[in-house]
PDB file of C-alpha atoms in Angstrom:
ATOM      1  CA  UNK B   1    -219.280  31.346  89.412  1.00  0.00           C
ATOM      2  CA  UNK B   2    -221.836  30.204  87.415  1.00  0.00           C
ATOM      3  CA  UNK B   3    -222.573  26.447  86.512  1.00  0.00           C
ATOM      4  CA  UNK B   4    -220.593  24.992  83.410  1.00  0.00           C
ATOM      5  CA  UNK B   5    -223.188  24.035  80.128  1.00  0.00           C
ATOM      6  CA  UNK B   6    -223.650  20.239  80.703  1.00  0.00           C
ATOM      7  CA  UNK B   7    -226.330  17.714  80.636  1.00  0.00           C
ATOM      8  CA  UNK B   8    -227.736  17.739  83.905  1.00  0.00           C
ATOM      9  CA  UNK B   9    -227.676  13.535  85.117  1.00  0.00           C
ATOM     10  CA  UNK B  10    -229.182  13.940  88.439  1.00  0.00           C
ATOM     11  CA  UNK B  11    -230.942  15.701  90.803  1.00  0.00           C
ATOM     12  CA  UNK B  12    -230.391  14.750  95.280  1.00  0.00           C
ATOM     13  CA  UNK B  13    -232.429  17.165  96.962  1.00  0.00           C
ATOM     14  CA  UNK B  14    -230.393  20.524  96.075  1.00  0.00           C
ATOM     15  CA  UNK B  15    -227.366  18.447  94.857  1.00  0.00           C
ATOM     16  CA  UNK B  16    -227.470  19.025  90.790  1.00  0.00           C
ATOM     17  CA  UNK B  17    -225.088  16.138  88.601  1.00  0.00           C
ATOM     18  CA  UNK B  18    -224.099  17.979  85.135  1.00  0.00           C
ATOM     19  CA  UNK B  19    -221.595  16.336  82.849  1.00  0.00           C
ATOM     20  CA  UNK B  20    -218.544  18.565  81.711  1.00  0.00           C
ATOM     21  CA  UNK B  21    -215.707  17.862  79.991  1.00  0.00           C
ATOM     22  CA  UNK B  22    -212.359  17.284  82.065  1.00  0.00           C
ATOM     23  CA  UNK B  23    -210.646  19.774  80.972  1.00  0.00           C
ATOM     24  CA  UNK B  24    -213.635  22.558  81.285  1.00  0.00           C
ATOM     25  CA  UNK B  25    -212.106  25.171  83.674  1.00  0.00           C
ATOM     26  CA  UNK B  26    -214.777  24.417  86.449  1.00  0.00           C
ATOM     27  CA  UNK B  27    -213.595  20.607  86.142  1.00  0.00           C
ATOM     28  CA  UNK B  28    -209.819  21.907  86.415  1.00  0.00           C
ATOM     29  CA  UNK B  29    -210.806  23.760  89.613  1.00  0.00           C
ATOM     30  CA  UNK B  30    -212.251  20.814  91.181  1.00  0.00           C
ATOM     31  CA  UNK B  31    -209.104  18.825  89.816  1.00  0.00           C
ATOM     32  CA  UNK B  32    -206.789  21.009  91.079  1.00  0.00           C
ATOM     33  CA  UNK B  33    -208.330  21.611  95.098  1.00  0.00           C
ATOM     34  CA  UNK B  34    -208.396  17.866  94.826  1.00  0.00           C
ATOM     35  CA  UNK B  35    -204.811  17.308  94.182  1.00  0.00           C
ATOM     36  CA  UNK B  36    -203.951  20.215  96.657  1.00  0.00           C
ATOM     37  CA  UNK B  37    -205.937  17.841  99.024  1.00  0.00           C
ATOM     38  CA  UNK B  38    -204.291  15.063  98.423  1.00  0.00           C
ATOM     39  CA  UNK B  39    -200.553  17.111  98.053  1.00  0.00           C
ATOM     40  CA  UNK B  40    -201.484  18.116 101.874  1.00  0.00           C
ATOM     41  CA  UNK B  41    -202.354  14.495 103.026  1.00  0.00           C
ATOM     42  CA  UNK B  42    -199.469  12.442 101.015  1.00  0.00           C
ATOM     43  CA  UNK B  43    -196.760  15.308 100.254  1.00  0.00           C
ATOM     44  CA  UNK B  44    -195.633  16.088  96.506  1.00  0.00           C
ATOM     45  CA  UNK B  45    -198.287  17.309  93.850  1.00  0.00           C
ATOM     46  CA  UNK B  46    -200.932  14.990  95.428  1.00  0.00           C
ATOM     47  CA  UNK B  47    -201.230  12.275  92.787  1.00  0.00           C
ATOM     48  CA  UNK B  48    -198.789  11.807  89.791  1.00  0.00           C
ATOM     49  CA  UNK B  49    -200.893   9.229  87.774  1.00  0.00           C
ATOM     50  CA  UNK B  50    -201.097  10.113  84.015  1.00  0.00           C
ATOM     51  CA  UNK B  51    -204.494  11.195  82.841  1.00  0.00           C
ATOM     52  CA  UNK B  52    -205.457  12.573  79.823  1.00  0.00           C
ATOM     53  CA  UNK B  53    -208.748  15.023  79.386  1.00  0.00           C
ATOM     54  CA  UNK B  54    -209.720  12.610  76.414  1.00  0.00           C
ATOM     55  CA  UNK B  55    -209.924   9.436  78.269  1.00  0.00           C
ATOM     56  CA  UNK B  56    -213.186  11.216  80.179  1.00  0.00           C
ATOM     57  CA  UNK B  57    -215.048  12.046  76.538  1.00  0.00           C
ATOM     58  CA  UNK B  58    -217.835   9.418  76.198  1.00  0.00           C
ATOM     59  CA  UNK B  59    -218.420   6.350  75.228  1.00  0.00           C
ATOM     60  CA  UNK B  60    -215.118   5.737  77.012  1.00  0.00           C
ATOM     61  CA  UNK B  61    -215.544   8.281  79.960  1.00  0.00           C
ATOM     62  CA  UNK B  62    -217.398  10.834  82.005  1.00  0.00           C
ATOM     63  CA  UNK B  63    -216.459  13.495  84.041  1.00  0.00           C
ATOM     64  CA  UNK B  64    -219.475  15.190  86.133  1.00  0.00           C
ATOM     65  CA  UNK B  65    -219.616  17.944  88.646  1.00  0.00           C
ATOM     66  CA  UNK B  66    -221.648  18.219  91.360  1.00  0.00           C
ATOM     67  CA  UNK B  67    -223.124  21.426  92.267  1.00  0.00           C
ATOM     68  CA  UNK B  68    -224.648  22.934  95.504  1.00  0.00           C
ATOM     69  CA  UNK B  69    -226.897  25.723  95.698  1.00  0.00           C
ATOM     70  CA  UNK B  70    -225.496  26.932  91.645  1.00  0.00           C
ATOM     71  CA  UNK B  71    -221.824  26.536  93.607  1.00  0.00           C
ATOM     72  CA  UNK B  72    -219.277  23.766  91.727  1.00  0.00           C
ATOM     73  CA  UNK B  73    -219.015  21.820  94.968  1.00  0.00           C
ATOM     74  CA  UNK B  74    -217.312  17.965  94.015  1.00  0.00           C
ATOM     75  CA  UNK B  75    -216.527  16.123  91.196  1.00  0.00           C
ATOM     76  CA  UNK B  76    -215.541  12.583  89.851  1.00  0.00           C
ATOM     77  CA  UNK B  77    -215.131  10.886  86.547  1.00  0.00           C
ATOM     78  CA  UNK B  78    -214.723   7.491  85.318  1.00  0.00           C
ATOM     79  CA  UNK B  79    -212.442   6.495  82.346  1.00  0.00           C
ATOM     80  CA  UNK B  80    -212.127   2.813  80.394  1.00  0.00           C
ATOM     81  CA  UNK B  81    -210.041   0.190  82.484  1.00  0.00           C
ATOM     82  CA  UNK B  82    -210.632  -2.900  79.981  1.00  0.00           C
ATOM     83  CA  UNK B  83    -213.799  -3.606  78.157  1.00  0.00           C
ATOM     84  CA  UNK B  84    -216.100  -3.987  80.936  1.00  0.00           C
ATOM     85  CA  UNK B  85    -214.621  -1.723  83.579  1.00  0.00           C
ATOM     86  CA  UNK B  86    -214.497   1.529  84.294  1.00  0.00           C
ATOM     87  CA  UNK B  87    -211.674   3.400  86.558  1.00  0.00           C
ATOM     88  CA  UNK B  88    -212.872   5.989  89.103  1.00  0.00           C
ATOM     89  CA  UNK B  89    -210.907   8.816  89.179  1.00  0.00           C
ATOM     90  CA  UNK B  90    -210.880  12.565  90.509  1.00  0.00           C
ATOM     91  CA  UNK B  91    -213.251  11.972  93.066  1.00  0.00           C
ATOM     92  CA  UNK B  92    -213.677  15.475  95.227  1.00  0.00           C
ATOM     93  CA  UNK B  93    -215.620  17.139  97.299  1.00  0.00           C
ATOM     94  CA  UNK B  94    -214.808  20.914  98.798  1.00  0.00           C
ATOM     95  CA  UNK B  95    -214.764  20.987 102.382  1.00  0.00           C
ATOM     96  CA  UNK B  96    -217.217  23.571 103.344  1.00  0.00           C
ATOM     97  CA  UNK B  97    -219.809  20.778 101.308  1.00  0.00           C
ATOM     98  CA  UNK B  98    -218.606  17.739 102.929  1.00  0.00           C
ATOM     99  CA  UNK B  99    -221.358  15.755 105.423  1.00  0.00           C
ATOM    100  CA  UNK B 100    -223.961  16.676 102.647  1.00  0.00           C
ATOM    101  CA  UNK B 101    -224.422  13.463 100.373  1.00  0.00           C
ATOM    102  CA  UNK B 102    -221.821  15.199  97.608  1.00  0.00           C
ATOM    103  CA  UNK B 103    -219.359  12.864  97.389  1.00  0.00           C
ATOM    104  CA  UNK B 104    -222.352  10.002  97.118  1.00  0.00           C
ATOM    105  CA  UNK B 105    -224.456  11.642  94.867  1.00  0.00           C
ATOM    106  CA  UNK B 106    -221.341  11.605  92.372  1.00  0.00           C
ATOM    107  CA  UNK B 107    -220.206   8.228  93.174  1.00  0.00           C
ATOM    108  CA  UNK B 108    -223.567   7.452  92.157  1.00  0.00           C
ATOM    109  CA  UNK B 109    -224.488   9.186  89.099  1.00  0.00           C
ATOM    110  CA  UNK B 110    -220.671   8.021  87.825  1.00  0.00           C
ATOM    111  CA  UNK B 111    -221.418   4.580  88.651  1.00  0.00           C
ATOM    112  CA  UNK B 112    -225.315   5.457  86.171  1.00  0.00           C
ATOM    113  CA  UNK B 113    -222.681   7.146  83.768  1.00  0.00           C
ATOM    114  CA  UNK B 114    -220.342   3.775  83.405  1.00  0.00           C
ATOM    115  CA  UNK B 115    -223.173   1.247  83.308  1.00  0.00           C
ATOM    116  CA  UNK B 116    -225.076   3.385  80.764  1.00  0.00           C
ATOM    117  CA  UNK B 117    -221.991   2.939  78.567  1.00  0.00           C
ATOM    118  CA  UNK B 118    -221.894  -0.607  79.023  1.00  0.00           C
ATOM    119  CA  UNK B 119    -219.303  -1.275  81.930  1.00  0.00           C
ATOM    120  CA  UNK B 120    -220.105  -3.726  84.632  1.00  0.00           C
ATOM    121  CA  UNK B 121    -217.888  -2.923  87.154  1.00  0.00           C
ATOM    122  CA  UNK B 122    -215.794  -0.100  88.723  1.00  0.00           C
ATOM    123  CA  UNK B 123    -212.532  -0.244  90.501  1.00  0.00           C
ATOM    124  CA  UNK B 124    -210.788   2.865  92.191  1.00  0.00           C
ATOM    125  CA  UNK B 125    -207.266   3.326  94.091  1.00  0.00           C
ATOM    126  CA  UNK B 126    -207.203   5.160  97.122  1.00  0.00           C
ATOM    127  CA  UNK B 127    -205.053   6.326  99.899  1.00  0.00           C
ATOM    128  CA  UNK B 128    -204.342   5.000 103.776  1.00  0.00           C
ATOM    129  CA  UNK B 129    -204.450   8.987 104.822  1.00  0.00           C
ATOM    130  CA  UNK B 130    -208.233   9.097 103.393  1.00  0.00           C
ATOM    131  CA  UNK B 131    -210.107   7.700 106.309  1.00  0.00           C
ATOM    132  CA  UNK B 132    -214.054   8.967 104.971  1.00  0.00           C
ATOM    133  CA  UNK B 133    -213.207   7.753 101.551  1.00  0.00           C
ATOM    134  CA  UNK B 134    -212.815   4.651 102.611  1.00  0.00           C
ATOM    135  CA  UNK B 135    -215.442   3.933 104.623  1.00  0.00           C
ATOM    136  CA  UNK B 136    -217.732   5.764 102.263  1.00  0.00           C
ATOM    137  CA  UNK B 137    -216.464   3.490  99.416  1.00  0.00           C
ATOM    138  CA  UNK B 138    -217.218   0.596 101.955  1.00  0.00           C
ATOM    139  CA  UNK B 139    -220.909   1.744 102.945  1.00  0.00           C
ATOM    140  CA  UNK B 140    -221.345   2.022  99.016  1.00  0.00           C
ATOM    141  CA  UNK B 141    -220.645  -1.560  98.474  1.00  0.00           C
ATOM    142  CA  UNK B 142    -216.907  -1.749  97.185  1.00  0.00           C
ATOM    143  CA  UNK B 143    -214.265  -4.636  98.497  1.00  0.00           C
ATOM    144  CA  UNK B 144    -210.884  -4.739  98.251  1.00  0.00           C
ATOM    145  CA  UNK B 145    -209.558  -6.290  95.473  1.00  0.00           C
ATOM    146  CA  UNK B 146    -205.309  -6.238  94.226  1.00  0.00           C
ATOM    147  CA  UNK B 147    -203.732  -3.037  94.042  1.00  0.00           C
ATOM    148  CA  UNK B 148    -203.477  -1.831  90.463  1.00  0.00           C
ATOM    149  CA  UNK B 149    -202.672   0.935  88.312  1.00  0.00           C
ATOM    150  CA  UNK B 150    -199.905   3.879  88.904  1.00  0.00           C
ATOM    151  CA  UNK B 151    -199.852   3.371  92.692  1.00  0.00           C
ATOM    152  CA  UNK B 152    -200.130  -0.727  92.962  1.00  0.00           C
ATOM    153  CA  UNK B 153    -196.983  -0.886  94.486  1.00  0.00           C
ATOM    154  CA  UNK B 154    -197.094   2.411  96.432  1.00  0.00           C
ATOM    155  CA  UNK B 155    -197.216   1.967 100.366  1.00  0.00           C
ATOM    156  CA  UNK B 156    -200.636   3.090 101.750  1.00  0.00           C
ATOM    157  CA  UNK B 157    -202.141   2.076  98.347  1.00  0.00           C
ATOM    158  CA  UNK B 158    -205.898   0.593  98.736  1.00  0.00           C
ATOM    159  CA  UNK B 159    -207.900  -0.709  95.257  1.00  0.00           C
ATOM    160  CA  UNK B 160    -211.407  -1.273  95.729  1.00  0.00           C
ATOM    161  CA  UNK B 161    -213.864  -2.485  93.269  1.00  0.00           C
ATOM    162  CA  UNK B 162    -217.556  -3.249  93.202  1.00  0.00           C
ATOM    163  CA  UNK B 163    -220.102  -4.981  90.561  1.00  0.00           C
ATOM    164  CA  UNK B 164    -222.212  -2.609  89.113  1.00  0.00           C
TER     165      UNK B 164
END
């Protein structure tokens, strides 16, 4: 497959950052093995929250792919949660890339992407049944804070959120 047009936000040894639109089929990909993920860990279609490609376009969003060796390996996006905030979402990263700094390298180039437009703080919901998420969101500096959003009341449902 070859690597979707998009400005390219960061470079981690042979990790490459490029910006695509949500709905760009390589994004959909991503989305889509991600949700299959999460169907397998929590049942149903994975994760039912309503999302809408247009809440990733900039200034309000970003959605950026991570790529290994010219191979669409992770993803992860961030869309407006109040003013100052921005709402991880879609974070992903195939299986045969995990162990490799993927899923960090995109938490941190989304976390560049938010503060660039101006928000000062992120806040993601996660899953009981995603054990290296949460410890990598953890490591990275993110606390608990209330549950929120679609899943708030959800059993298993973790919010984190961290100053940027």
């Amino acid at each position: 497959m070859r690597p979707a047009r998009g400005r390219t936000l960061d470079t981690v040894s042979e990790i490459e950052i490029r910006a695509v639109r949500f709905d760009a089929p390589v994004a959909q990909h991503l989305i889509h093995a991600a949700l299959a993920d999460l169907g397998a860990r929590y049942g149903g279609t994975g994760d039912d929250t309503p999302v809408d490609a247009a809440e990733f376009e900039p200034p309000d969003g970003a959605f950026l792919v991570a790529y290994l060796a010219g191979e669409p390996v992770g993803c992860g996006g961030w869309r407006s949660h109040g003013a100052d905030t921005a709402e991880l979402k879609r974070m992903y990263t195939a299986p045969a890339a995990r162990g490799r700094g993927v899923a960090r390298a995109v938490l941190a180039a989304v976390e560049r992407s938010a503060r660039e437009q101006g928000r000062k703080r992120v806040v993601l919901e996660c899953g009981d049944k995603q054990p290296e998420a949460i410890a990598m969101y953890g490591s990275a500096g993110y606390e608990r804070i209330p549950n929120f959003g679609f899943y708030k009341d959800a059993e298993g449902c973790i919010s984190f959120g961290r100053t940027l």
